[in-house]
Short mmCIF file of C-alpha atoms and ligand atoms in Angstrom, two decimals:
data_model
loop_
_atom_site.label_atom_id
_atom_site.label_comp_id
_atom_site.label_asym_id
_atom_site.label_seq_id
_atom_site.Cartn_x
_atom_site.Cartn_y
_atom_site.Cartn_z
CA MET G 1 15.57 -68.11 -12.59
CA ARG G 2 12.54 -67.07 -14.58
CA ILE G 3 13.00 -65.16 -17.82
CA LEU G 4 9.98 -63.53 -19.48
CA SER G 5 9.38 -61.39 -22.51
CA GLY G 6 6.57 -60.57 -24.89
CA ILE G 7 6.27 -59.35 -28.41
CA GLN G 8 3.39 -57.50 -30.02
CA PRO G 9 1.88 -59.25 -33.04
CA SER G 10 1.85 -56.11 -35.08
CA GLY G 11 3.10 -57.28 -38.45
CA LYS G 12 6.22 -58.75 -39.87
CA LEU G 13 9.21 -59.43 -37.68
CA HIS G 14 12.46 -57.71 -38.56
CA ILE G 15 16.06 -58.40 -37.66
CA GLY G 16 15.95 -55.68 -34.97
CA ASN G 17 13.24 -57.71 -33.18
CA TYR G 18 15.28 -60.84 -33.76
CA LEU G 19 18.61 -59.58 -32.44
CA GLY G 20 17.16 -57.35 -29.71
CA MET G 21 14.77 -59.83 -28.22
CA ILE G 22 13.98 -63.09 -30.00
CA ARG G 23 17.50 -64.48 -30.19
CA PRO G 24 18.18 -63.59 -26.53
CA MET G 25 15.00 -65.49 -25.64
CA VAL G 26 15.95 -68.52 -27.72
CA ARG G 27 19.30 -68.55 -25.92
CA ALA G 28 17.59 -68.06 -22.55
CA GLN G 29 15.77 -71.37 -23.00
CA GLU G 30 19.02 -73.09 -22.12
CA GLU G 31 19.63 -70.90 -19.10
CA GLY G 32 16.40 -70.88 -17.09
CA GLU G 33 12.63 -71.14 -17.32
CA LEU G 34 11.57 -69.12 -20.35
CA PHE G 35 8.13 -67.49 -20.53
CA CYS G 36 7.48 -66.07 -23.98
CA PHE G 37 4.16 -64.61 -25.05
CA ILE G 38 2.43 -62.78 -27.84
CA ALA G 39 1.27 -59.46 -26.44
CA ASN G 40 -1.92 -59.15 -28.46
CA MET G 41 -3.76 -57.16 -25.79
CA HIS G 42 -1.05 -54.50 -26.10
CA SER G 43 -1.49 -54.51 -29.87
CA LEU G 44 -5.14 -53.55 -29.44
CA THR G 45 -3.82 -50.05 -28.71
CA SER G 46 -2.75 -49.70 -32.33
CA ILE G 47 -4.55 -52.31 -34.46
CA PHE G 48 -8.28 -51.80 -34.92
CA ASP G 49 -9.06 -54.47 -37.48
CA GLY G 50 -10.15 -57.74 -35.88
CA LYS G 51 -9.41 -59.92 -38.91
CA GLN G 52 -5.94 -58.48 -39.22
CA MET G 53 -5.30 -58.94 -35.50
CA HIS G 54 -6.41 -62.57 -35.69
CA GLN G 55 -4.01 -63.25 -38.57
CA HIS G 56 -1.11 -61.44 -36.88
CA ILE G 57 -1.44 -63.63 -33.78
CA THR G 58 -1.14 -66.85 -35.79
CA ASP G 59 1.73 -65.39 -37.82
CA ALA G 60 3.60 -64.38 -34.68
CA LEU G 61 3.21 -67.86 -33.19
CA ILE G 62 4.54 -69.45 -36.37
CA ASP G 63 7.42 -66.95 -36.52
CA LEU G 64 8.51 -67.62 -32.95
CA LEU G 65 8.35 -71.38 -33.40
CA ALA G 66 10.32 -71.14 -36.65
CA LEU G 67 12.97 -68.95 -35.03
CA GLY G 68 13.64 -71.48 -32.31
CA ILE G 69 11.27 -71.00 -29.38
CA ASP G 70 10.82 -74.61 -28.32
CA PRO G 71 7.39 -75.30 -26.79
CA ASP G 72 8.83 -78.26 -24.90
CA LYS G 73 11.44 -76.11 -23.18
CA ALA G 74 9.64 -72.77 -22.93
CA ILE G 75 6.10 -71.68 -22.15
CA LEU G 76 4.81 -70.01 -25.31
CA TRP G 77 1.35 -68.51 -25.14
CA VAL G 78 -0.99 -65.79 -26.38
CA GLN G 79 -1.52 -63.08 -23.75
CA SER G 80 -5.32 -62.92 -24.06
CA ASP G 81 -5.63 -66.69 -23.60
CA VAL G 82 -4.93 -66.00 -19.92
CA PRO G 83 -7.40 -63.11 -19.53
CA GLU G 84 -6.84 -63.03 -15.76
CA VAL G 85 -3.87 -60.81 -16.54
CA ALA G 86 -6.42 -58.03 -17.11
CA GLU G 87 -7.74 -58.58 -13.60
CA LEU G 88 -4.24 -58.22 -12.15
CA THR G 89 -3.81 -55.09 -14.28
CA TRP G 90 -6.77 -53.54 -12.47
CA TYR G 91 -5.34 -54.22 -9.00
CA LEU G 92 -2.06 -52.70 -10.14
CA ASN G 93 -3.84 -49.71 -11.72
CA CYS G 94 -5.25 -48.90 -8.33
CA VAL G 95 -1.79 -48.38 -6.78
CA THR G 96 -0.14 -46.80 -9.85
CA PRO G 97 0.41 -43.04 -9.59
CA VAL G 98 -0.71 -41.22 -12.76
CA GLY G 99 2.56 -39.27 -12.70
CA LEU G 100 4.53 -42.49 -13.22
CA LEU G 101 2.69 -43.13 -16.49
CA GLN G 102 2.87 -39.49 -17.56
CA ARG G 103 6.65 -39.77 -17.59
CA CYS G 104 6.69 -42.67 -20.07
CA HIS G 105 8.43 -41.77 -23.36
CA SER G 106 6.76 -44.53 -25.29
CA TYR G 107 3.27 -43.03 -24.85
CA LYS G 108 4.44 -39.62 -26.03
CA ASP G 109 6.36 -41.12 -28.97
CA LYS G 110 3.38 -43.17 -30.09
CA VAL G 111 0.96 -40.25 -29.87
CA ALA G 112 3.45 -38.19 -31.88
CA ARG G 113 3.28 -40.97 -34.52
CA SER G 114 -0.52 -40.59 -34.66
CA ILE G 115 -1.48 -43.67 -32.64
CA PRO G 116 -4.74 -42.66 -30.91
CA ALA G 117 -4.16 -41.30 -27.40
CA SER G 118 -6.54 -43.82 -25.77
CA ASN G 119 -6.69 -44.75 -22.13
CA GLY G 120 -5.37 -48.18 -23.18
CA LEU G 121 -2.28 -46.61 -24.72
CA PHE G 122 -1.72 -44.48 -21.63
CA SER G 123 -2.01 -47.39 -19.22
CA TYR G 124 -0.11 -49.80 -21.51
CA PRO G 125 2.80 -50.02 -19.00
CA VAL G 126 0.43 -51.28 -16.27
CA LEU G 127 -0.69 -54.21 -18.43
CA MET G 128 2.98 -54.85 -19.15
CA ALA G 129 3.69 -54.80 -15.40
CA ALA G 130 0.90 -57.35 -14.89
CA ASP G 131 2.45 -59.60 -17.58
CA ILE G 132 5.78 -59.54 -15.81
CA LEU G 133 4.54 -59.72 -12.20
CA MET G 134 1.88 -62.39 -12.68
CA TYR G 135 4.61 -64.91 -13.50
CA SER G 136 7.06 -63.66 -10.82
CA SER G 137 9.67 -63.00 -13.52
CA ASN G 138 13.26 -62.23 -12.57
CA ILE G 139 14.74 -61.23 -15.91
CA VAL G 140 13.08 -59.43 -18.84
CA PRO G 141 15.16 -59.44 -22.04
CA VAL G 142 14.11 -56.47 -24.20
CA GLY G 143 15.48 -53.80 -26.50
CA GLN G 144 16.44 -50.38 -25.15
CA ASP G 145 13.01 -48.88 -25.91
CA GLN G 146 11.34 -51.10 -23.29
CA LYS G 147 13.77 -50.34 -20.46
CA GLN G 148 11.59 -47.63 -18.95
CA HIS G 149 8.58 -49.96 -18.91
CA VAL G 150 10.49 -52.50 -16.85
CA GLU G 151 11.53 -49.72 -14.44
CA VAL G 152 7.86 -48.69 -14.17
CA THR G 153 7.03 -52.34 -13.42
CA ARG G 154 9.49 -52.30 -10.52
CA ASP G 155 8.02 -49.05 -9.20
CA ILE G 156 4.49 -50.47 -9.36
CA ALA G 157 5.60 -53.68 -7.63
CA ILE G 158 7.32 -51.69 -4.87
CA LYS G 159 4.18 -49.59 -4.36
CA PHE G 160 2.00 -52.70 -4.26
CA ASN G 161 4.30 -54.50 -1.83
CA GLU G 162 4.45 -51.43 0.44
CA THR G 163 0.67 -51.35 0.48
CA TYR G 164 -0.18 -55.05 0.77
CA GLY G 165 2.94 -56.92 1.87
CA ASP G 166 5.78 -58.60 0.07
CA ILE G 167 3.97 -60.47 -2.72
CA LEU G 168 5.40 -59.33 -6.04
CA THR G 169 8.89 -60.16 -7.33
CA LEU G 170 10.94 -57.24 -8.63
CA PRO G 171 12.17 -57.91 -12.18
CA GLU G 172 15.24 -56.64 -13.97
CA ALA G 173 15.55 -55.70 -17.64
CA ARG G 174 18.31 -57.42 -19.53
CA ILE G 175 19.59 -55.29 -22.37
CA LYS G 176 22.69 -56.22 -24.30
CA GLU G 177 24.62 -53.04 -25.00
CA GLU G 178 25.62 -53.96 -28.56
CA LEU G 179 22.07 -55.09 -29.39
CA ALA G 180 20.21 -52.21 -27.77
CA VAL G 181 19.56 -50.31 -30.99
CA ILE G 182 19.90 -52.25 -34.24
CA PRO G 183 20.15 -49.83 -37.17
CA GLY G 184 17.68 -49.97 -40.05
CA THR G 185 18.32 -49.46 -43.76
CA ASP G 186 18.50 -45.69 -43.21
CA GLY G 187 20.93 -45.95 -40.27
CA GLN G 188 18.23 -44.94 -37.71
CA LYS G 189 16.77 -47.45 -35.21
CA MET G 190 15.16 -50.27 -37.17
CA SER G 191 11.41 -50.08 -36.56
CA LYS G 192 8.20 -51.01 -38.37
CA SER G 193 7.03 -47.47 -37.83
CA TYR G 194 10.01 -45.98 -39.67
CA GLY G 195 9.69 -48.16 -42.78
CA ASN G 196 13.39 -49.08 -42.57
CA THR G 197 13.15 -52.74 -41.62
CA ILE G 198 14.85 -55.84 -42.96
CA ASP G 199 12.14 -58.48 -42.56
CA ILE G 200 13.30 -61.95 -41.57
CA PHE G 201 10.82 -63.90 -43.66
CA ALA G 202 10.60 -61.61 -46.70
CA PRO G 203 10.82 -63.46 -50.03
CA GLU G 204 14.43 -63.81 -51.17
CA LYS G 205 14.15 -61.24 -53.94
CA GLN G 206 12.66 -58.64 -51.65
CA LEU G 207 15.22 -59.36 -48.95
CA ARG G 208 17.99 -58.79 -51.46
CA LYS G 209 16.43 -55.52 -52.62
CA THR G 210 16.09 -54.29 -49.04
CA VAL G 211 19.69 -55.13 -48.16
CA MET G 212 20.93 -53.42 -51.33
CA SER G 213 18.95 -50.30 -50.32
CA ILE G 214 20.88 -49.76 -47.06
CA VAL G 215 21.95 -46.13 -47.07
CA THR G 216 25.72 -45.58 -47.13
CA ASP G 217 27.93 -42.56 -47.72
CA SER G 218 29.52 -41.70 -51.05
CA THR G 219 33.11 -42.70 -50.24
CA PRO G 220 34.57 -44.08 -53.52
CA VAL G 221 35.31 -47.81 -53.83
CA GLU G 222 39.12 -47.38 -53.60
CA ALA G 223 39.02 -45.27 -50.43
CA PRO G 224 39.44 -46.81 -46.94
CA LYS G 225 36.22 -46.87 -44.96
CA ASP G 226 35.50 -46.91 -41.23
CA PRO G 227 33.54 -50.12 -40.64
CA ASP G 228 32.13 -48.85 -37.36
CA ARG G 229 30.38 -46.01 -39.12
CA ASN G 230 28.34 -47.94 -41.64
CA ALA G 231 25.16 -49.94 -41.09
CA VAL G 232 26.27 -52.67 -43.54
CA TYR G 233 29.18 -53.63 -41.32
CA LEU G 234 27.26 -53.10 -38.07
CA LEU G 235 24.60 -55.58 -39.21
CA TYR G 236 27.13 -58.00 -40.72
CA ARG G 237 29.05 -58.15 -37.44
CA LEU G 238 25.95 -59.21 -35.52
CA PHE G 239 25.46 -62.30 -37.67
CA ALA G 240 29.03 -63.25 -38.63
CA ALA G 241 31.52 -65.35 -36.73
CA ASP G 242 34.22 -63.20 -35.08
CA GLU G 243 36.95 -63.93 -37.62
CA GLN G 244 34.54 -63.37 -40.52
CA ALA G 245 33.60 -59.95 -39.08
CA LEU G 246 37.24 -59.02 -38.49
CA ASP G 247 38.03 -59.94 -42.07
CA LEU G 248 35.31 -57.66 -43.45
CA ALA G 249 36.44 -54.83 -41.16
CA LYS G 250 40.01 -55.26 -42.43
CA ARG G 251 38.88 -55.11 -46.06
CA PHE G 252 36.81 -51.97 -45.38
CA ARG G 253 39.79 -50.26 -43.74
CA ALA G 254 42.18 -51.28 -46.52
CA GLY G 255 40.09 -49.59 -49.25
CA GLY G 256 39.07 -51.27 -52.49
CA LEU G 257 35.86 -52.73 -51.04
CA GLY G 258 32.71 -51.01 -52.29
CA TYR G 259 29.51 -50.86 -50.25
CA GLY G 260 27.63 -52.72 -53.00
CA ASP G 261 29.89 -55.77 -52.68
CA ALA G 262 29.70 -55.66 -48.89
CA LYS G 263 25.90 -55.56 -49.11
CA LYS G 264 25.97 -58.69 -51.28
CA GLU G 265 28.03 -60.40 -48.59
CA LEU G 266 25.55 -59.29 -45.94
CA PHE G 267 22.63 -60.59 -48.01
CA ALA G 268 24.35 -63.98 -48.42
CA LEU G 269 25.05 -64.11 -44.71
CA LEU G 270 21.43 -63.33 -43.78
CA LEU G 271 20.10 -65.90 -46.20
CA GLU G 272 22.43 -68.52 -44.76
CA HIS G 273 21.61 -67.55 -41.17
CA PHE G 274 17.85 -67.85 -41.66
CA ARG G 275 17.82 -70.68 -44.22
CA ASP G 276 16.64 -73.36 -41.78
CA CYS G 277 14.19 -71.03 -40.03
CA ARG G 278 12.64 -70.03 -43.35
CA ALA G 279 12.13 -73.67 -44.32
CA LYS G 280 10.80 -74.49 -40.86
CA ARG G 281 8.34 -71.61 -41.08
CA GLU G 282 6.84 -73.06 -44.26
CA ARG G 283 6.45 -76.47 -42.66
CA ILE G 284 4.77 -75.08 -39.54
CA ALA G 285 2.47 -72.77 -41.50
CA ALA G 286 1.22 -75.79 -43.45
CA ASP G 287 -0.02 -77.43 -40.24
CA PRO G 288 -2.59 -75.17 -38.51
CA SER G 289 -3.71 -77.90 -36.09
CA TYR G 290 -0.15 -78.16 -34.74
CA VAL G 291 -0.10 -74.40 -34.16
CA ASP G 292 -3.51 -74.53 -32.42
CA ALA G 293 -2.36 -77.34 -30.15
CA ILE G 294 0.79 -75.42 -29.16
CA ARG G 295 -1.33 -72.35 -28.45
CA LYS G 296 -3.67 -74.27 -26.17
CA LYS G 297 -0.91 -76.10 -24.32
CA GLY G 298 0.97 -72.84 -23.74
CA ALA G 299 -2.08 -71.10 -22.29
CA ASP G 300 -2.75 -73.99 -19.90
CA LYS G 301 0.84 -73.96 -18.66
CA ALA G 302 0.96 -70.18 -18.25
CA ARG G 303 -2.34 -70.11 -16.38
CA ALA G 304 -1.16 -72.84 -14.00
CA VAL G 305 1.81 -70.66 -13.03
CA GLY G 306 -0.01 -67.32 -12.99
CA LEU G 307 -3.16 -68.15 -11.05
CA PRO G 308 -1.59 -68.93 -7.65
CA LEU G 309 0.07 -65.49 -7.67
CA LEU G 310 -3.18 -63.84 -8.72
CA ASP G 311 -4.95 -65.61 -5.86
CA LYS G 312 -2.43 -64.21 -3.39
CA VAL G 313 -3.10 -60.74 -4.80
CA ARG G 314 -6.88 -61.23 -4.60
CA ASN G 315 -6.54 -62.22 -0.96
CA ALA G 316 -4.18 -59.36 -0.18
CA VAL G 317 -6.41 -56.66 -1.67
CA GLY G 318 -9.38 -58.29 0.06
CA VAL G 319 -11.71 -59.12 -2.82
CA ARG G 320 -11.71 -62.75 -1.72
P1 ADP U 401 9.00 -51.93 -33.71
O1 ADP U 401 9.84 -50.79 -33.22
O2 ADP U 401 9.43 -52.39 -35.05
O3 ADP U 401 7.51 -51.65 -33.64
P2 ADP U 401 8.51 -53.51 -31.37
O4 ADP U 401 8.26 -52.26 -30.59
O5 ADP U 401 7.34 -54.40 -31.68
O6 ADP U 401 9.27 -53.13 -32.71
O7 ADP U 401 9.62 -54.33 -30.60
C1 ADP U 401 9.57 -55.70 -30.21
C2 ADP U 401 10.84 -56.07 -29.47
O8 ADP U 401 11.99 -55.94 -30.33
C3 ADP U 401 11.14 -55.16 -28.25
O9 ADP U 401 11.73 -55.89 -27.20
C4 ADP U 401 12.11 -54.17 -28.80
O10 ADP U 401 12.91 -53.60 -27.80
C5 ADP U 401 12.92 -55.01 -29.78
N1 ADP U 401 13.41 -54.16 -30.87
C6 ADP U 401 12.65 -53.55 -31.82
N2 ADP U 401 13.42 -52.83 -32.67
C7 ADP U 401 14.69 -52.99 -32.23
C8 ADP U 401 15.95 -52.50 -32.67
N3 ADP U 401 16.06 -51.71 -33.75
N4 ADP U 401 17.05 -52.84 -31.98
C9 ADP U 401 16.96 -53.66 -30.88
N5 ADP U 401 15.81 -54.18 -30.43
C10 ADP U 401 14.68 -53.84 -31.07
N1 LIG U 402 5.74 -53.65 -24.79
C1 LIG U 402 6.54 -54.68 -25.39
C2 LIG U 402 6.92 -54.21 -26.81
O1 LIG U 402 6.27 -53.41 -27.41
C3 LIG U 402 5.80 -55.98 -25.47
C4 LIG U 402 5.49 -56.50 -24.10
C5 LIG U 402 4.27 -56.57 -23.51
C6 LIG U 402 6.43 -57.02 -23.16
N2 LIG U 402 4.37 -57.08 -22.28
C7 LIG U 402 5.67 -57.38 -22.01
C8 LIG U 402 7.80 -57.20 -23.17
C9 LIG U 402 6.27 -57.92 -20.87
C10 LIG U 402 8.41 -57.73 -22.03
C11 LIG U 402 7.65 -58.09 -20.88
O2 LIG U 402 7.88 -54.70 -27.34
#
């Protein structure tokens, strides 16, 4: 079974990215062949500063390595290092109905957030389909917001196969219900674009400040509280062991536990959870030649898998 997912290098990673897609990928390494890439060509739809883009790519590589993507088990690469994916995108573009793309929420949401309505942004899902189809992926672990893009990928693959024969593998999104929408500090979906993120590698002081800023209601300390209705508990539960989470839930329900104290417990838990990753990140960042070597090796491996499929497509559409 082949499992593939990508992440845009568009800034700092937050715990929504981690729980929604990075941790599932790290776990998937034990389960099947993992293909994990940095979707920098997608990021060109929203980042227009070359220097910044360059830095984000390196940062994203370091982040993924620090969080447990193992380059000996998985294929980890930078999307644009296998530029043939853009060629596949074109073949797919030519069978993709415009109406399919016009229905995509993500395009409309991004334009509403003032990301320029470029042709690249509009056809973003076709490049994503090429990413998935070029490596004949079976499973695509993503957060809820990417579900529609995986459905579009299936529709494009079906259209292509109907036109040219059974060449492309239909993928399935894998979305864990409880991880679909991780709440941010304001209780809404955690997202870079909403300024409500808890960043994994933020300095300790800043991490503490962010956790303490999680918005809660004004129930007094003594009053019982419903754990399932506050973001502090919802986040705590996702990192804690079962009995630890049950214990916090019990204390919330009993009354006498203030949100401030619960936030301190959450902060301690996060620090503990990411302690090794934070140290590992520093070590990796201090060794740029290691990161370069991983990048090169990943691209070679990804290309070796992707090119045979692309060749089949070239033959089928008749350009070869
Ligand atoms: P952002 O919304 O911060 O820009 P991205 O769109 O770059 O995040 O998302 C990268 C990956 O992380 C995607 O697979 C996405 O579904 C997942 N993800 C992002 N935010 C969350 C969240 N709050 N809950 C669950 N998964 C998320
Ligand atoms: N669009 C995805 C996001 O914003 C990133 C991505 C690009 C991706 N290509 C992919 C995810 C292929 C899964 C599979 O998060």
